[in-house]
Coordinates of C-alpha atoms in Angstrom, one line a residue:
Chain A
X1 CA -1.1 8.4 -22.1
X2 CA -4.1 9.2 -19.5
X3 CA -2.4 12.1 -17.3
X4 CA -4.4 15.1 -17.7
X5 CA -7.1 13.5 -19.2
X6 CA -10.7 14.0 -17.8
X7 CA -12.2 11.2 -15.8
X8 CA -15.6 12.7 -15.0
X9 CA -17.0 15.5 -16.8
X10 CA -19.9 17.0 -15.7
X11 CA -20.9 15.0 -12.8
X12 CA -23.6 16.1 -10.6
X13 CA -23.9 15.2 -7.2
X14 CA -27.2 12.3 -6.7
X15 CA -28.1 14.5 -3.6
X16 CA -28.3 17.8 -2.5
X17 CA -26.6 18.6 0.3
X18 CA -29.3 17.4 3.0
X19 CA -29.7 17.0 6.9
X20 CA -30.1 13.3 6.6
X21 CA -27.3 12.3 4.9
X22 CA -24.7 14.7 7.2
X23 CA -26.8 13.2 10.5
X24 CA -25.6 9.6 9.5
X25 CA -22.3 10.4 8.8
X26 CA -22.1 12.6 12.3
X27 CA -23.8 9.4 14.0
X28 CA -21.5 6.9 11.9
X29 CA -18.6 8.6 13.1
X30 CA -19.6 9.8 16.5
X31 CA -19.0 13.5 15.3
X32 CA -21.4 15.4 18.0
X33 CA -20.1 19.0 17.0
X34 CA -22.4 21.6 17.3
X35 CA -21.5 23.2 13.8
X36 CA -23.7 20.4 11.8
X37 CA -26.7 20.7 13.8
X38 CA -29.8 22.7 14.0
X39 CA -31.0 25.5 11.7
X40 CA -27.1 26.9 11.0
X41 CA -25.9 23.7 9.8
X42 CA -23.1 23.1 8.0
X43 CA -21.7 19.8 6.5
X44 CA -19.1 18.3 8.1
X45 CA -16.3 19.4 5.1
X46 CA -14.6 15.8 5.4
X47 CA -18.1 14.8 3.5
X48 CA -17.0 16.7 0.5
X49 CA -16.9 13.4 -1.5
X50 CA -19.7 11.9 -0.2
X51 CA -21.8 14.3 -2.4
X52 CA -19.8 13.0 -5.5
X53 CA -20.0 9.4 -5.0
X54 CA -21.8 7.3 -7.2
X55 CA -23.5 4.9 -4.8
X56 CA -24.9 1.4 -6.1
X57 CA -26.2 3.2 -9.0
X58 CA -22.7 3.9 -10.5
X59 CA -20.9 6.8 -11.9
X60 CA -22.5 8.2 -14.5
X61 CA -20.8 10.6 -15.9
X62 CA -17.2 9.1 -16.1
X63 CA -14.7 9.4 -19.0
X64 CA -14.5 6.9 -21.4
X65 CA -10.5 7.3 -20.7
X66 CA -10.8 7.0 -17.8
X67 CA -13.3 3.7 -18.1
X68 CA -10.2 2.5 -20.7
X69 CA -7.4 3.4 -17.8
X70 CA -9.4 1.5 -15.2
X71 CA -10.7 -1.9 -17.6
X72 CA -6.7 -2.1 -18.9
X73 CA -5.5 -2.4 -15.5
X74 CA -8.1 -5.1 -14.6
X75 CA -7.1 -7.2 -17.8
X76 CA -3.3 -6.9 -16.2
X77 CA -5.2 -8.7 -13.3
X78 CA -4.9 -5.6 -11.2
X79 CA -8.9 -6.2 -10.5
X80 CA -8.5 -5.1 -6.9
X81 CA -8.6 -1.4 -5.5
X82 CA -7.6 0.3 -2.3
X83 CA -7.3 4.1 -1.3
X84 CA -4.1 5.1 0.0
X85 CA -4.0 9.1 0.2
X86 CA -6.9 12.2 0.0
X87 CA -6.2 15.4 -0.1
X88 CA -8.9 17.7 0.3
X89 CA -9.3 21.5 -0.1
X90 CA -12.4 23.4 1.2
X91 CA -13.0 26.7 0.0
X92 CA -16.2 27.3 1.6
X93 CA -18.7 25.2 4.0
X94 CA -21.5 23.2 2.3
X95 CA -24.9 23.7 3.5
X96 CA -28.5 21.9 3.2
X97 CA -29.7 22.4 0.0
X98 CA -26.5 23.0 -2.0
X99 CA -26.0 21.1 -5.2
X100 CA -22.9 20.1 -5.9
X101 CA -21.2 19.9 -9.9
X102 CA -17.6 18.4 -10.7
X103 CA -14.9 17.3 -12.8
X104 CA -12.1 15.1 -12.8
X105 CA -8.8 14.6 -14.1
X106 CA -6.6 11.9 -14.2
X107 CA -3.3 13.8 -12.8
X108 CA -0.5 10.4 -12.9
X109 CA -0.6 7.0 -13.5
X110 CA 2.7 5.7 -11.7
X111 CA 4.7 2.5 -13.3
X112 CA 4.0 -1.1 -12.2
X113 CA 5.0 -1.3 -8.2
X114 CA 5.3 -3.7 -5.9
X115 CA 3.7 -3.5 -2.6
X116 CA 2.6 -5.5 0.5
X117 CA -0.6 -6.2 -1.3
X118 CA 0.4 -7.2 -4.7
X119 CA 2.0 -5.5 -7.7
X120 CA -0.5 -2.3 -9.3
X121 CA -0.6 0.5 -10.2
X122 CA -1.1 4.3 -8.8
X123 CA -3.7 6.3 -10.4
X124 CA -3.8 9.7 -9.1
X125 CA -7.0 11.8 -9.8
X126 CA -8.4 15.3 -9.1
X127 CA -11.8 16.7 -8.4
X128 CA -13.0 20.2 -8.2
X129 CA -15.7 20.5 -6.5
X130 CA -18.5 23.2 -7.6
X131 CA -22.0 24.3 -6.2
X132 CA -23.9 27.0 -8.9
X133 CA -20.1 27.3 -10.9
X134 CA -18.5 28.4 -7.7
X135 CA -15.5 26.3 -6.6
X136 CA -16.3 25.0 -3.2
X137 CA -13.5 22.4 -2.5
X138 CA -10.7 20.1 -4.5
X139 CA -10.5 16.7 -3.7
X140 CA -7.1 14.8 -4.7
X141 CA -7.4 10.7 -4.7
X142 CA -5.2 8.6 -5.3
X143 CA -6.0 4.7 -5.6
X144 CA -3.5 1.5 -5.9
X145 CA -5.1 -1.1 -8.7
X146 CA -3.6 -4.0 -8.1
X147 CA -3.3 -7.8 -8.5
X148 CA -4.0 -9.6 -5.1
X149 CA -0.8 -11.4 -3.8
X150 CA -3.0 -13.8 -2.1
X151 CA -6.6 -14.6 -1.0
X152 CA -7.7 -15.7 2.4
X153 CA -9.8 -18.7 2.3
X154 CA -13.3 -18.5 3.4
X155 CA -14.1 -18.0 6.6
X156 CA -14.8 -21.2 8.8
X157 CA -18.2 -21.5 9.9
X158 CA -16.9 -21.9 13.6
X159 CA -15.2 -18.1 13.9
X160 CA -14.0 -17.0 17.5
X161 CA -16.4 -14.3 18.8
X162 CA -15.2 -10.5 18.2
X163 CA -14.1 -9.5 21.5
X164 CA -14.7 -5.4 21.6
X165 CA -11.4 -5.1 23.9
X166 CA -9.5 -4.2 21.0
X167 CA -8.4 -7.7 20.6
X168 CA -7.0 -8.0 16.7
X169 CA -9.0 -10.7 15.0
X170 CA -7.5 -14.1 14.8
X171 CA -6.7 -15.4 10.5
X172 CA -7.0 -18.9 11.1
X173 CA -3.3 -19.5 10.4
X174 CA -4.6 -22.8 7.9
X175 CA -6.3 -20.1 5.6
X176 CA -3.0 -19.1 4.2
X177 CA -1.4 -21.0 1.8
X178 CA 2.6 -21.2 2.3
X179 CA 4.0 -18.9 -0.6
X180 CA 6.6 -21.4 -2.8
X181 CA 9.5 -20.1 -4.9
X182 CA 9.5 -19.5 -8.4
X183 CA 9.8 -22.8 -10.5
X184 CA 12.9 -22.4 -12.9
X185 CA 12.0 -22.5 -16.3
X186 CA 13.6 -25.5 -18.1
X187 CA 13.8 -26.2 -22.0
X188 CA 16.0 -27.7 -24.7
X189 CA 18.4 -25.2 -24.2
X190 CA 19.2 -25.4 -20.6
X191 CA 17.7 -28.6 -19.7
X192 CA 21.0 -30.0 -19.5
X193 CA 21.9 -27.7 -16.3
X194 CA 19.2 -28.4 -14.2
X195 CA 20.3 -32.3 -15.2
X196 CA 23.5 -31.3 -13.5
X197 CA 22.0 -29.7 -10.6
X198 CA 20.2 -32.8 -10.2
X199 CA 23.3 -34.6 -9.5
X200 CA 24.6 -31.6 -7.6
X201 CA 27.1 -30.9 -10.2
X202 CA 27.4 -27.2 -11.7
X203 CA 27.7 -27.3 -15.4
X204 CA 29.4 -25.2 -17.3
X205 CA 28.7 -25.1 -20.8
X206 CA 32.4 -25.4 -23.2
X207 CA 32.6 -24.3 -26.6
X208 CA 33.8 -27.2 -29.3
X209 CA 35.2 -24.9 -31.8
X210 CA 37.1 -22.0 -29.4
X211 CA 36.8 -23.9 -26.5
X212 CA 35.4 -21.1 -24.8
X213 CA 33.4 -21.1 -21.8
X214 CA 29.8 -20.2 -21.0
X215 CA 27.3 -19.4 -18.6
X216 CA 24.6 -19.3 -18.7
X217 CA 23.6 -22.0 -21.2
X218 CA 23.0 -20.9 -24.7
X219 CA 22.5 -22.8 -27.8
X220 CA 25.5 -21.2 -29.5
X221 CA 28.8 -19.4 -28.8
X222 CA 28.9 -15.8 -28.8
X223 CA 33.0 -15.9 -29.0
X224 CA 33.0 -18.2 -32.7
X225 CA 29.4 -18.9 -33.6
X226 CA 29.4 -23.1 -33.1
X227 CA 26.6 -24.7 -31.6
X228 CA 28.7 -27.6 -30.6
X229 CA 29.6 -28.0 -27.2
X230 CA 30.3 -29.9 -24.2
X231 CA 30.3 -29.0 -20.6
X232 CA 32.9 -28.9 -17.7
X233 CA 32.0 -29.3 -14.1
X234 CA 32.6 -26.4 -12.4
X235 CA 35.5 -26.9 -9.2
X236 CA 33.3 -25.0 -6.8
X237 CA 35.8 -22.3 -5.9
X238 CA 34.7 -18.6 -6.7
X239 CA 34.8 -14.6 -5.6
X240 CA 32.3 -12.3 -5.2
X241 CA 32.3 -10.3 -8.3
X242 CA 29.5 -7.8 -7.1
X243 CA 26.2 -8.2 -5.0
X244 CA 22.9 -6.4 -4.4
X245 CA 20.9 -6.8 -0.8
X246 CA 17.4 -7.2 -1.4
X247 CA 15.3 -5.3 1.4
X248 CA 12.1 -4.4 -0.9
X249 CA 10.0 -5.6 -2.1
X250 CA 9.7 -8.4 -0.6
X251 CA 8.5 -11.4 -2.8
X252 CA 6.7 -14.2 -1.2
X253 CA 8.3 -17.6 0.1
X254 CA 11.8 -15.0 0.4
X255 CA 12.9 -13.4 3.4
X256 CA 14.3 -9.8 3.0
X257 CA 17.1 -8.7 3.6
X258 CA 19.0 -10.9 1.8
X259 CA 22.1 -10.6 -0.4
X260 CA 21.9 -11.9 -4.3
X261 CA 25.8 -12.2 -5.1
X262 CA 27.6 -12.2 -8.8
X263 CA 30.0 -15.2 -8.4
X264 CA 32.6 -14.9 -10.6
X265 CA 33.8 -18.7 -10.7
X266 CA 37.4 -20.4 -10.8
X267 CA 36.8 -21.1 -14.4
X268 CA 36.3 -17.7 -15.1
X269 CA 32.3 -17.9 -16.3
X270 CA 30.2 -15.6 -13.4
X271 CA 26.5 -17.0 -12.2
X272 CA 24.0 -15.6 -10.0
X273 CA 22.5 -16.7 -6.8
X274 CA 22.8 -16.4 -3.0
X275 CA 25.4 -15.5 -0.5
X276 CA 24.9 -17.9 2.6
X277 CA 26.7 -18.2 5.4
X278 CA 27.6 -14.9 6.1
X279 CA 25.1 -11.8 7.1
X280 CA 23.6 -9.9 4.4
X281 CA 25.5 -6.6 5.1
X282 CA 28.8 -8.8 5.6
X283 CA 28.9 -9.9 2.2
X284 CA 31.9 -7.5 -0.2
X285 CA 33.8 -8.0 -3.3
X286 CA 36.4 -10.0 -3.7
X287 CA 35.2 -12.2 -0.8
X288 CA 35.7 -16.0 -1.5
X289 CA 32.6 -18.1 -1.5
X290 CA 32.6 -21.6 -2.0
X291 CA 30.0 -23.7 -4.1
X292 CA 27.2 -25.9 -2.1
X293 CA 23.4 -27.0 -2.7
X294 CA 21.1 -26.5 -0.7
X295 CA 17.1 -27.9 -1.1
X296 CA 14.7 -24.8 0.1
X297 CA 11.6 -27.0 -0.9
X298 CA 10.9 -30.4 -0.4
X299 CA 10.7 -32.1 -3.7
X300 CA 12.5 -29.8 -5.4
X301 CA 15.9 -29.9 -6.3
X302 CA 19.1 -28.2 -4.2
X303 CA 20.2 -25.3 -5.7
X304 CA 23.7 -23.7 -6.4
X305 CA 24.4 -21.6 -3.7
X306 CA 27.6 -19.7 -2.4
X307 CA 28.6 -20.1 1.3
X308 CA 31.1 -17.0 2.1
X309 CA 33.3 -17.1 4.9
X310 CA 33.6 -14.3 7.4
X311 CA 37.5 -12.9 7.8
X312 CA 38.5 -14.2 11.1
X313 CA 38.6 -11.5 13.8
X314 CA 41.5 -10.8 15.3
X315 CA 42.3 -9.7 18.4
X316 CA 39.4 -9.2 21.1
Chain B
X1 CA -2.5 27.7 20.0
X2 CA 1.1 27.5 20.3
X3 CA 3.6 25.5 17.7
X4 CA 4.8 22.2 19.7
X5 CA 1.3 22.2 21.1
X6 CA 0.2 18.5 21.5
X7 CA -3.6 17.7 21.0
X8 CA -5.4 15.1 23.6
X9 CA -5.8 11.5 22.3
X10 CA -9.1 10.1 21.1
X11 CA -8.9 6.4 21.1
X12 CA -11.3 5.0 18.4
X13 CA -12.8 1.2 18.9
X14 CA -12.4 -0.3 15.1
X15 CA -15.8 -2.3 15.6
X16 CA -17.3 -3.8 12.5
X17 CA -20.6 -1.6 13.0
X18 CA -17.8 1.1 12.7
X19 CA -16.8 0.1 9.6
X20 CA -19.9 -0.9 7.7
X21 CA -21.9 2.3 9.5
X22 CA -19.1 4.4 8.2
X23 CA -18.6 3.2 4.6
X24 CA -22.2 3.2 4.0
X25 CA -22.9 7.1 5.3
X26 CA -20.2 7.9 2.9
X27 CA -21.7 5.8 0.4
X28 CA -18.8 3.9 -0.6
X29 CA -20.4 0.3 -1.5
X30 CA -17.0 -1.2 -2.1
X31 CA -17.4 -4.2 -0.6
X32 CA -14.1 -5.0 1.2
X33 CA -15.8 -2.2 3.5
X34 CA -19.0 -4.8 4.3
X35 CA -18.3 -8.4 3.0
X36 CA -15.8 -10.4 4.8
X37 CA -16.3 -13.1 2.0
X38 CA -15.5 -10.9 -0.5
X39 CA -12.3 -8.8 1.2
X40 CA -10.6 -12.6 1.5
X41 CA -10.9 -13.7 -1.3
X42 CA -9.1 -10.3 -2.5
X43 CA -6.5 -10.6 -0.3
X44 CA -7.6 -9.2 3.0
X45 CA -8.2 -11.3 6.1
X46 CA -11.2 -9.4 7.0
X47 CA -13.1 -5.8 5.8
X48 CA -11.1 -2.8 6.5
X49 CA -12.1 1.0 7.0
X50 CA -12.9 2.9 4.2
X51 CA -10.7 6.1 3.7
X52 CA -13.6 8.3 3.4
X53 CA -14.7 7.6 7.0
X54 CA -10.6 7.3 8.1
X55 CA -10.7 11.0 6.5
X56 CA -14.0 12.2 8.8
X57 CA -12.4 10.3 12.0
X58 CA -9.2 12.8 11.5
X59 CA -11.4 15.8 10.8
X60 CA -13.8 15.3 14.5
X61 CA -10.6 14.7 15.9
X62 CA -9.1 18.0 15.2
X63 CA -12.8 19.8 15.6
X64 CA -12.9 18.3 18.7
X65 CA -10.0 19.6 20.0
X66 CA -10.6 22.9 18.8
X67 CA -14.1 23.5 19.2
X68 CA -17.7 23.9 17.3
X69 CA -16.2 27.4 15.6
X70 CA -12.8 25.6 14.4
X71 CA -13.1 25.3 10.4
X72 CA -11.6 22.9 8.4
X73 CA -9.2 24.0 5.6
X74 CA -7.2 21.5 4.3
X75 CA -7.2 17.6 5.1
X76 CA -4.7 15.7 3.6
X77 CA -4.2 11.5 4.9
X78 CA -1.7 8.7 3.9
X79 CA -3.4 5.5 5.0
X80 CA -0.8 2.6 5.9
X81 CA -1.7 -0.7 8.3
X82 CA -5.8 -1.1 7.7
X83 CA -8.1 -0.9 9.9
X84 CA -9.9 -4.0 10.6
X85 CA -12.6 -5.1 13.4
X86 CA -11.5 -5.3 16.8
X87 CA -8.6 -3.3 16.8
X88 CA -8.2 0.7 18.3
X89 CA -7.1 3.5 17.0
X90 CA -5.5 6.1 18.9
X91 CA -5.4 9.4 17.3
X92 CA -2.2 12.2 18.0
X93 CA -1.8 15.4 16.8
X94 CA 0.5 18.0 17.4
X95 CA 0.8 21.7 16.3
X96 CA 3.4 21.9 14.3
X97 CA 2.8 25.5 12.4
X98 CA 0.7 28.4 13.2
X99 CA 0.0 31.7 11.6
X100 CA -2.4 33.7 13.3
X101 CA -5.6 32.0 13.7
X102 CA -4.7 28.7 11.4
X103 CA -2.9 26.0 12.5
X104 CA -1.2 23.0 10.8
X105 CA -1.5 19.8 13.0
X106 CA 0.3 16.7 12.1
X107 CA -1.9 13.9 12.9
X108 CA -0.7 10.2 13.7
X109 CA -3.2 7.5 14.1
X110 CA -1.9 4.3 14.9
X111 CA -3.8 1.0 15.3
X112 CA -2.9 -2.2 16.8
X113 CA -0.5 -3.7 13.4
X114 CA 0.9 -0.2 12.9
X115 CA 0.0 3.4 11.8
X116 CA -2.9 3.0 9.9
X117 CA -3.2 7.0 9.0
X118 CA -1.1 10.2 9.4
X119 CA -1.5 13.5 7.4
X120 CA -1.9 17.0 8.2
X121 CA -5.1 19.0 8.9
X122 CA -4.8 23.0 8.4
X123 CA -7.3 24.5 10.7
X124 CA -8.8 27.8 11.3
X125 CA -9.8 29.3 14.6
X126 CA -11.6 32.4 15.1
X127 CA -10.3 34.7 17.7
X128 CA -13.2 34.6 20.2
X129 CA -14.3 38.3 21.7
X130 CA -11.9 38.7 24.8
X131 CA -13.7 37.7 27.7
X132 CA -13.4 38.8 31.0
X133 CA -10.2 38.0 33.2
X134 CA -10.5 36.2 36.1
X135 CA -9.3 38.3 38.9
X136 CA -9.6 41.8 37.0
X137 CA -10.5 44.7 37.6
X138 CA -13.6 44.1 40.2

């Protein structure tokens, strides 16, 4: 919907290339090379989108697509940026006095993804870079958008000193909330699960006109059509039926790897949840898991997990 | 300038001055790049380097190593573990293409919670007039 669109057209640099501004970037950095100095002077080519940036008086000059692109992904509460690749191109040196012209294009816009930082969005932009209509450099940027997984707290007035030893800076461990597992979602229909899982009993859900049974909960049978029913308690004795092993991404308050198995139960209805008991890269089809609850959170209820037993080894 | 080639290390201190002095000469006003306030309370524990100024660290580093007539072709970075105040960063290269007088170093440049940059810098250096050999002709 955005690739290939523009998003700047026509931008002109706020500066000329000038002495000043390459001096504090050589100073900032520490670059002492010889090549930006003195009356031959050349701009150090990493600068190239210095002379494009917009500064505290904003970007003038940018696409109304591209202002769209950027204001939908805030209202998905992806308000926060961070650059996480450049790739730059330079076709010739920039010297004092150049002006600098260019344009923009939105190249991708990747799906939603989940990273360290919170789940956003990739947006992928290029820039070619002009001084009198003569390309002079490209500029490939790509930014994550994204929706901050947490926030630190503020600072406490009484920070520890920066030591310049290359000490890493202390995060008062107290600024970080603990991360707590999703909440199940609990209404007319299934309220009468989570009731069982109260009382550590797995229900499963029996159909009064084919008897059949079901799981997960739903208001009606999809074998005959009744909405009457009644439940069974499920014996506690099941198979893996399949699994997955989570490594990425990881979500907060879990701890990757883990392994998510498909439990196909002795009543013949399958459910979803944990393998415990047995290492993540232990767990295989077929393998027989028994039922148990276990409480993650305190004052929440124990959940329905599976504890799988490990073949005995033999021999050794 | 030989493939395999391995470029001396430049350790870099990540001061805050660093940071700030560094987003502001690339005029990058972002503030996770100057306000500590602000970077928390969008999910960093402190400001972080701003690519623009990760970008010029890896282009001195390969200038220095080559010298005032090396020129800069292509830069391209990843960025990975930030760059926050009072870590180091040591910078690595190593030569891993050359055709006559540009080379393609791979740069690493890891700080103290991982590898905060690595990327590949195609460089150009001009074959300097031959000069005299040391125990020549007399």
């Amino acid at each position: 919907m955005f690739e290939g669109r523009p998003a700047v057209s026509g931008g002109v640099g706020k500066d000329p290339v000038n002495e000043p501004m390459i001096r504090h970037w050589c100073e900032a950095l520490g670059d002492t090379s010889a090549a930006y100095a003195g009356p031959d002077a050349v701009a150090p080519p990493a600068m190239l989108q210095v002379w494009t940036m917009g500064g505290l008086s904003g970007n003038a000059g940018r696409s109304a697509a591209y202002e769209e692109l950027l204001g939908l992904l805030d209202g998905a509460g992806c308000t926060s940026v961070v650059a996480t690749d450049c790739e730059q191109e330079y076709l010739r040196p920039l010297r004092p006095g150049d002006r600098v012209t260019f344009d923009s294009v939105v190249e991708s816009v990747s799906g939603p993804k989940s990273t360290k930082l919170g789940t956003g969005y990739f947006v992928t932009t290029r820039t070619d870079v002009r001084v009198d209509g003569e390309p002079v450099g490209t500029h490939r940027f790509r930014i994550l958008k994204y929706a901050p997984v947490r926030t630190y707290a503020p600072s406490v007035p009484s920070r520890a000193p920066e030591t310049p030893t290359g000490q890493k800076p202390q995060v008062a461990p107290t600024s970080t909330p603990t991360p707590t597992r999703p909440r199940p979602v609990i209404n007319r229909d299934n309220a009468g699960f989570w009731d069982g899982v109260d009382r550590h009993q797995l229900l499963i859900q029996r159909c009064l006109g084919c008897r059949a049974l079901r799981f997960p909960w739903l208001p009606g049978c999809n074998a005959c059509g009744s909405g009457d029913w009644d439940t069974v308690e499920a014996g506690g004795d099941g198979t893996v039926f399949s699994y997955v092993v989570l490594h990425h991404p990881p979500f907060p308050a879990f701890d990757p790897p883990y392994a998510v198995g498909l439990i196909e139960l002795a009543e013949g209805v399958r459910i979803i949840s944990n393998v415990v008991g047995v290492p993540y890269d232990k767990v295989r089809i077929g393998m027989p898991v028994r039922l148990e609850f276990v409480r993650y959170e305190e004052g929440q209820p124990a959940l329905p997990v599976f504890r799988g037993d490990l073949p005995a080894e033999v021999g050794g | 300038m030989r493939t395999g080639d391995e470029l001396p290390e430049l350790e870099i201190a990540i001061t805050r001055t660093l940071i700030v002095a560094g987003a502001i000469a690339s005029r990058d006003f972002q503030d996770v790049h100057h306000d500590a306030e602000s970077a928390r309370a969008k999910g960093s524990p402190d400001i972080f380097m701003n690519i623009l100024t990760t970008n010029g660290l890896v282009g001195r580093y390969v200038t220095d190593c080559f010298g005032p007539a090396a020129v800069l072709r292509k830069l391209a970075i990843r960025l990975g573990a930030p760059n926050y105040p009072g870590d180091t960063m040591v910078l690595t290269g190593r030569i891993e293409d050359v055709d006559g007088d540009t080379a393609v170093v791979r740069v690493v440049g890891a700080n103290g919670i991982g590898r905060h940059v690595s990327g590949t810098v195609t460089v150009s250096v001009p074959q300097q007039p031959p000069s005299p050999q040391p125990g020549g002709t007399p």
